Structure formats: structure tokens, C-alpha cells
């Protein structure tokens, strides 16, 4: 009986750990220590061309990997989403689920936050940003789509574990009755 109680406690702990929702924290890449003067990577790209932004983002990823050793993936050749915004948007909620990186360009004269680069990672579904320049959003690009993996919902998982526990309990009783 003690073995059964221990098994139930272990399964309950595993279910609680598995059901905890993880929320990723986006990481801003175009900040110190990943940009000049600490590195040779500029805080702002030279222009907003796709090739320039991709190279800038890859350089930021390389510097982040060198400092933190997390092995963030290489930036793919082209953005998966290239969005041009209508004028006047100073706050935006971007649907980022299924992408690894975000680059965003705010309008106005070039300033320290004219362009931004983010590592999204994890389970993040949206990212809300407010214009740091006070000018409207010019556009954004989402990079490196992540393949979606299907996971059974919690109810199915719980039902399957319950059936398995019933089977283990029945097997244990049957084995105990044979011995005694």
C-alpha cells in the first residue's frame, strides 16, 4: 500500500509540474553588451533593407551567443512575415507565436531606439511594444518560423494517467492476493 501511495504522490507531482504554464520573456538583443562600444555591432542598422536587417540581427545573435553561450539559432535568409504599418501607430500588439526573432522599425529620425531586435523564444504568443521615439510604427519582421508540435490537452493526459494508475493498482492487488 505504501508503494501505491508513493506512486500516486509521484504522479500528482508530475502532473502539477507539467501543467504549470511557462511564459517566455523576450530578450532585447540591440542593447549593451551586444552592441558598440562593447562590440563592433552598431545599435542601429545602416538601413532597413532585408539583407541589412538580417545581417544586423545575425550579428546581434552571434554576440548574444558569445556572451551567454545559449546557442540561439542562426537567422534564416528572409523574414517569414514582413509587415508595413499604416501611419500613426505608436502602440502595437504583435502576434509572435511560432517565430524566433522580431525586428521592428519605428518612424522618425534615426535615434537610439529607431530599430529594435528581439529574441522571442518559448511560448510567447503576443508582444506589446510602445514607440520609444514617439513616432509611429514603420513596420516589423518576424524571422525563423518554429514548427508547431501538437501536444495532447490536459484532460486527455489526465485520463490516460488515471487509466494507467487503475491498471497498476489492479495489478498490485492481484499480485498481493496471490502472495497472501
PDB file of C-alpha atoms in Angstrom:
ATOM      1  CA  UNK A   1       0.000   0.000   0.000  1.00  0.00           C
ATOM      2  CA  UNK A   2       2.919   2.350   0.744  1.00  0.00           C
ATOM      3  CA  UNK A   3       4.224   1.751  -2.768  1.00  0.00           C
ATOM      4  CA  UNK A   4       0.860   2.694  -4.238  1.00  0.00           C
ATOM      5  CA  UNK A   5       0.729   5.923  -2.178  1.00  0.00           C
ATOM      6  CA  UNK A   6       4.243   6.832  -3.302  1.00  0.00           C
ATOM      7  CA  UNK A   7       3.297   6.189  -6.932  1.00  0.00           C
ATOM      8  CA  UNK A   8       0.204   8.372  -6.614  1.00  0.00           C
ATOM      9  CA  UNK A   9       2.209  11.171  -4.996  1.00  0.00           C
ATOM     10  CA  UNK A  10       4.832  10.991  -7.756  1.00  0.00           C
ATOM     11  CA  UNK A  11       2.189  11.105 -10.482  1.00  0.00           C
ATOM     12  CA  UNK A  12       0.433  14.052  -8.815  1.00  0.00           C
ATOM     13  CA  UNK A  13       3.716  15.965  -8.572  1.00  0.00           C
ATOM     14  CA  UNK A  14       4.491  15.234 -12.226  1.00  0.00           C
ATOM     15  CA  UNK A  15       1.035  16.432 -13.287  1.00  0.00           C
ATOM     16  CA  UNK A  16       1.427  19.684 -11.359  1.00  0.00           C
ATOM     17  CA  UNK A  17       4.843  20.308 -12.871  1.00  0.00           C
ATOM     18  CA  UNK A  18       3.636  19.501 -16.388  1.00  0.00           C
ATOM     19  CA  UNK A  19       0.544  21.661 -16.113  1.00  0.00           C
ATOM     20  CA  UNK A  20       2.435  24.757 -14.998  1.00  0.00           C
ATOM     21  CA  UNK A  21       2.202  27.302 -17.791  1.00  0.00           C
ATOM     22  CA  UNK A  22       5.520  28.670 -18.950  1.00  0.00           C
ATOM     23  CA  UNK A  23       5.635  32.158 -20.359  1.00  0.00           C
ATOM     24  CA  UNK A  24       8.738  33.199 -22.203  1.00  0.00           C
ATOM     25  CA  UNK A  25      10.374  36.505 -21.521  1.00  0.00           C
ATOM     26  CA  UNK A  26      11.508  38.182 -24.736  1.00  0.00           C
ATOM     27  CA  UNK A  27      15.143  39.274 -24.817  1.00  0.00           C
ATOM     28  CA  UNK A  28      16.095  42.586 -26.362  1.00  0.00           C
ATOM     29  CA  UNK A  29      19.215  41.981 -28.455  1.00  0.00           C
ATOM     30  CA  UNK A  30      20.060  45.528 -29.610  1.00  0.00           C
ATOM     31  CA  UNK A  31      21.298  46.638 -26.186  1.00  0.00           C
ATOM     32  CA  UNK A  32      24.561  46.530 -24.258  1.00  0.00           C
ATOM     33  CA  UNK A  33      26.636  44.363 -24.039  1.00  0.00           C
ATOM     34  CA  UNK A  34      25.790  43.117 -27.547  1.00  0.00           C
ATOM     35  CA  UNK A  35      26.314  46.427 -29.383  1.00  0.00           C
ATOM     36  CA  UNK A  36      29.040  49.067 -29.738  1.00  0.00           C
ATOM     37  CA  UNK A  37      31.103  50.211 -27.962  1.00  0.00           C
ATOM     38  CA  UNK A  38      31.415  46.787 -26.279  1.00  0.00           C
ATOM     39  CA  UNK A  39      31.279  45.053 -29.698  1.00  0.00           C
ATOM     40  CA  UNK A  40      31.552  46.126 -33.312  1.00  0.00           C
ATOM     41  CA  UNK A  41      27.804  45.688 -33.890  1.00  0.00           C
ATOM     42  CA  UNK A  42      26.033  49.045 -34.290  1.00  0.00           C
ATOM     43  CA  UNK A  43      22.977  49.768 -32.156  1.00  0.00           C
ATOM     44  CA  UNK A  44      21.151  50.768 -35.336  1.00  0.00           C
ATOM     45  CA  UNK A  45      21.384  49.135 -38.776  1.00  0.00           C
ATOM     46  CA  UNK A  46      22.598  51.206 -41.720  1.00  0.00           C
ATOM     47  CA  UNK A  47      19.220  50.965 -43.479  1.00  0.00           C
ATOM     48  CA  UNK A  48      16.021  48.932 -43.384  1.00  0.00           C
ATOM     49  CA  UNK A  49      16.734  46.637 -46.344  1.00  0.00           C
ATOM     50  CA  UNK A  50      16.010  42.957 -45.688  1.00  0.00           C
ATOM     51  CA  UNK A  51      19.654  41.954 -46.202  1.00  0.00           C
ATOM     52  CA  UNK A  52      20.950  44.700 -43.913  1.00  0.00           C
ATOM     53  CA  UNK A  53      18.453  43.872 -41.174  1.00  0.00           C
ATOM     54  CA  UNK A  54      19.185  40.149 -41.458  1.00  0.00           C
ATOM     55  CA  UNK A  55      22.948  40.759 -41.173  1.00  0.00           C
ATOM     56  CA  UNK A  56      22.438  43.125 -38.234  1.00  0.00           C
ATOM     57  CA  UNK A  57      20.165  40.632 -36.448  1.00  0.00           C
ATOM     58  CA  UNK A  58      22.614  37.771 -37.065  1.00  0.00           C
ATOM     59  CA  UNK A  59      25.481  39.860 -35.669  1.00  0.00           C
ATOM     60  CA  UNK A  60      23.391  40.572 -32.554  1.00  0.00           C
ATOM     61  CA  UNK A  61      22.569  36.855 -32.186  1.00  0.00           C
ATOM     62  CA  UNK A  62      26.273  35.994 -32.554  1.00  0.00           C
ATOM     63  CA  UNK A  63      27.234  38.486 -29.830  1.00  0.00           C
ATOM     64  CA  UNK A  64      24.459  37.245 -27.542  1.00  0.00           C
ATOM     65  CA  UNK A  65      25.655  33.662 -28.028  1.00  0.00           C
ATOM     66  CA  UNK A  66      29.254  34.680 -27.313  1.00  0.00           C
ATOM     67  CA  UNK A  67      28.294  36.366 -24.033  1.00  0.00           C
ATOM     68  CA  UNK A  68      25.672  33.873 -22.806  1.00  0.00           C
ATOM     69  CA  UNK A  69      26.527  30.609 -24.595  1.00  0.00           C
ATOM     70  CA  UNK A  70      22.877  29.644 -25.184  1.00  0.00           C
ATOM     71  CA  UNK A  71      23.297  28.749 -28.887  1.00  0.00           C
ATOM     72  CA  UNK A  72      20.384  30.761 -30.246  1.00  0.00           C
ATOM     73  CA  UNK A  73      19.656  29.592 -33.801  1.00  0.00           C
ATOM     74  CA  UNK A  74      21.064  31.318 -36.870  1.00  0.00           C
ATOM     75  CA  UNK A  75      18.778  33.826 -38.574  1.00  0.00           C
ATOM     76  CA  UNK A  76      17.180  32.462 -41.736  1.00  0.00           C
ATOM     77  CA  UNK A  77      17.744  34.246 -45.053  1.00  0.00           C
ATOM     78  CA  UNK A  78      14.417  36.030 -45.257  1.00  0.00           C
ATOM     79  CA  UNK A  79      11.715  37.088 -42.858  1.00  0.00           C
ATOM     80  CA  UNK A  80       8.631  34.888 -42.582  1.00  0.00           C
ATOM     81  CA  UNK A  81       6.465  37.990 -42.073  1.00  0.00           C
ATOM     82  CA  UNK A  82       7.247  41.456 -43.429  1.00  0.00           C
ATOM     83  CA  UNK A  83       4.599  43.899 -42.174  1.00  0.00           C
ATOM     84  CA  UNK A  84       4.349  47.542 -43.213  1.00  0.00           C
ATOM     85  CA  UNK A  85       2.216  49.587 -40.850  1.00  0.00           C
ATOM     86  CA  UNK A  86      -0.242  52.370 -41.642  1.00  0.00           C
ATOM     87  CA  UNK A  87       0.914  55.721 -40.256  1.00  0.00           C
ATOM     88  CA  UNK A  88       0.276  56.868 -36.719  1.00  0.00           C
ATOM     89  CA  UNK A  89       0.505  53.597 -34.763  1.00  0.00           C
ATOM     90  CA  UNK A  90       2.541  54.207 -31.603  1.00  0.00           C
ATOM     91  CA  UNK A  91       1.449  51.110 -29.655  1.00  0.00           C
ATOM     92  CA  UNK A  92       1.304  47.698 -31.272  1.00  0.00           C
ATOM     93  CA  UNK A  93       0.458  44.167 -30.152  1.00  0.00           C
ATOM     94  CA  UNK A  94       2.307  41.792 -32.447  1.00  0.00           C
ATOM     95  CA  UNK A  95       1.240  38.129 -32.760  1.00  0.00           C
ATOM     96  CA  UNK A  96       4.620  36.419 -32.374  1.00  0.00           C
ATOM     97  CA  UNK A  97       3.590  32.814 -31.687  1.00  0.00           C
ATOM     98  CA  UNK A  98       5.646  30.423 -33.762  1.00  0.00           C
ATOM     99  CA  UNK A  99       8.573  32.764 -34.530  1.00  0.00           C
ATOM    100  CA  UNK A 100      12.053  33.062 -33.048  1.00  0.00           C
ATOM    101  CA  UNK A 101      13.025  36.678 -33.747  1.00  0.00           C
ATOM    102  CA  UNK A 102      11.345  40.052 -34.247  1.00  0.00           C
ATOM    103  CA  UNK A 103      12.854  43.184 -35.744  1.00  0.00           C
ATOM    104  CA  UNK A 104      10.845  46.383 -35.570  1.00  0.00           C
ATOM    105  CA  UNK A 105      11.353  49.808 -37.110  1.00  0.00           C
ATOM    106  CA  UNK A 106       9.860  52.968 -35.622  1.00  0.00           C
ATOM    107  CA  UNK A 107       9.481  56.101 -37.751  1.00  0.00           C
ATOM    108  CA  UNK A 108      11.089  59.448 -37.339  1.00  0.00           C
ATOM    109  CA  UNK A 109      14.708  60.484 -37.437  1.00  0.00           C
ATOM    110  CA  UNK A 110      17.284  57.915 -36.512  1.00  0.00           C
ATOM    111  CA  UNK A 111      17.635  57.640 -32.743  1.00  0.00           C
ATOM    112  CA  UNK A 112      18.853  55.085 -30.234  1.00  0.00           C
ATOM    113  CA  UNK A 113      15.617  53.091 -30.458  1.00  0.00           C
ATOM    114  CA  UNK A 114      14.807  53.636 -34.125  1.00  0.00           C
ATOM    115  CA  UNK A 115      15.213  49.887 -34.754  1.00  0.00           C
ATOM    116  CA  UNK A 116      14.846  47.071 -32.256  1.00  0.00           C
ATOM    117  CA  UNK A 117      15.685  43.363 -32.322  1.00  0.00           C
ATOM    118  CA  UNK A 118      14.115  40.737 -30.048  1.00  0.00           C
ATOM    119  CA  UNK A 119      14.646  37.044 -29.347  1.00  0.00           C
ATOM    120  CA  UNK A 120      11.142  35.674 -28.707  1.00  0.00           C
ATOM    121  CA  UNK A 121      11.688  32.023 -27.826  1.00  0.00           C
ATOM    122  CA  UNK A 122       9.380  29.805 -25.806  1.00  0.00           C
ATOM    123  CA  UNK A 123       5.619  30.059 -25.540  1.00  0.00           C
ATOM    124  CA  UNK A 124       5.166  33.782 -26.141  1.00  0.00           C
ATOM    125  CA  UNK A 125       2.015  34.472 -28.162  1.00  0.00           C
ATOM    126  CA  UNK A 126       1.977  38.273 -28.392  1.00  0.00           C
ATOM    127  CA  UNK A 127       4.359  41.114 -27.680  1.00  0.00           C
ATOM    128  CA  UNK A 128       3.126  44.628 -26.952  1.00  0.00           C
ATOM    129  CA  UNK A 129       5.501  47.449 -27.775  1.00  0.00           C
ATOM    130  CA  UNK A 130       5.197  51.211 -27.408  1.00  0.00           C
ATOM    131  CA  UNK A 131       7.132  53.597 -29.618  1.00  0.00           C
ATOM    132  CA  UNK A 132      10.263  54.705 -27.760  1.00  0.00           C
ATOM    133  CA  UNK A 133      10.692  57.583 -30.222  1.00  0.00           C
ATOM    134  CA  UNK A 134       7.133  58.914 -30.000  1.00  0.00           C
ATOM    135  CA  UNK A 135       6.866  58.355 -33.756  1.00  0.00           C
ATOM    136  CA  UNK A 136       4.664  55.811 -35.486  1.00  0.00           C
ATOM    137  CA  UNK A 137       5.496  52.250 -36.402  1.00  0.00           C
ATOM    138  CA  UNK A 138       7.021  51.829 -39.854  1.00  0.00           C
ATOM    139  CA  UNK A 139       6.880  48.040 -39.803  1.00  0.00           C
ATOM    140  CA  UNK A 140       8.185  44.820 -38.367  1.00  0.00           C
ATOM    141  CA  UNK A 141       9.582  41.496 -39.496  1.00  0.00           C
ATOM    142  CA  UNK A 142       9.218  38.084 -37.896  1.00  0.00           C
ATOM    143  CA  UNK A 143      12.062  35.634 -38.500  1.00  0.00           C
ATOM    144  CA  UNK A 144      12.597  31.873 -38.189  1.00  0.00           C
ATOM    145  CA  UNK A 145       9.201  30.215 -38.011  1.00  0.00           C
ATOM    146  CA  UNK A 146       9.153  27.410 -35.448  1.00  0.00           C
ATOM    147  CA  UNK A 147       7.421  24.144 -36.397  1.00  0.00           C
ATOM    148  CA  UNK A 148       4.306  23.602 -34.311  1.00  0.00           C
ATOM    149  CA  UNK A 149       4.194  20.394 -32.296  1.00  0.00           C
ATOM    150  CA  UNK A 150       0.848  19.060 -31.177  1.00  0.00           C
ATOM    151  CA  UNK A 151       0.536  18.171 -27.510  1.00  0.00           C
ATOM    152  CA  UNK A 152      -2.462  16.352 -26.033  1.00  0.00           C
ATOM    153  CA  UNK A 153      -4.656  18.577 -23.901  1.00  0.00           C
ATOM    154  CA  UNK A 154      -4.505  18.230 -20.124  1.00  0.00           C
ATOM    155  CA  UNK A 155      -7.793  16.314 -19.900  1.00  0.00           C
ATOM    156  CA  UNK A 156      -6.636  13.552 -22.223  1.00  0.00           C
ATOM    157  CA  UNK A 157      -3.332  13.285 -20.422  1.00  0.00           C
ATOM    158  CA  UNK A 158      -5.037  13.093 -17.050  1.00  0.00           C
ATOM    159  CA  UNK A 159      -7.479  10.431 -18.293  1.00  0.00           C
ATOM    160  CA  UNK A 160      -4.653   8.297 -19.692  1.00  0.00           C
ATOM    161  CA  UNK A 161      -2.661   8.593 -16.470  1.00  0.00           C
ATOM    162  CA  UNK A 162      -5.763   7.693 -14.440  1.00  0.00           C
ATOM    163  CA  UNK A 163      -6.359   4.558 -16.501  1.00  0.00           C
ATOM    164  CA  UNK A 164      -2.706   3.613 -16.148  1.00  0.00           C
ATOM    165  CA  UNK A 165      -2.868   4.078 -12.372  1.00  0.00           C
ATOM    166  CA  UNK A 166      -6.001   1.937 -12.153  1.00  0.00           C
ATOM    167  CA  UNK A 167      -4.173  -0.782 -14.083  1.00  0.00           C
ATOM    168  CA  UNK A 168      -1.132  -0.558 -11.808  1.00  0.00           C
ATOM    169  CA  UNK A 169      -3.386  -0.658  -8.719  1.00  0.00           C
ATOM    170  CA  UNK A 170      -5.300  -3.701 -10.016  1.00  0.00           C
ATOM    171  CA  UNK A 171      -2.053  -5.471 -10.874  1.00  0.00           C
ATOM    172  CA  UNK A 172      -0.643  -4.724  -7.401  1.00  0.00           C
ATOM    173  CA  UNK A 173      -3.776  -6.056  -5.641  1.00  0.00           C
ATOM    174  CA  UNK A 174      -3.816  -9.152  -7.802  1.00  0.00           C
ATOM    175  CA  UNK A 175      -0.135  -9.783  -7.049  1.00  0.00           C
ATOM    176  CA  UNK A 176      -0.749  -9.210  -3.321  1.00  0.00           C
ATOM    177  CA  UNK A 177      -3.717 -11.625  -3.293  1.00  0.00           C
ATOM    178  CA  UNK A 178      -1.625 -14.345  -4.952  1.00  0.00           C
ATOM    179  CA  UNK A 179       1.106 -13.998  -2.328  1.00  0.00           C
ATOM    180  CA  UNK A 180      -1.247 -13.887   0.676  1.00  0.00           C
TER     181      UNK A 180
END
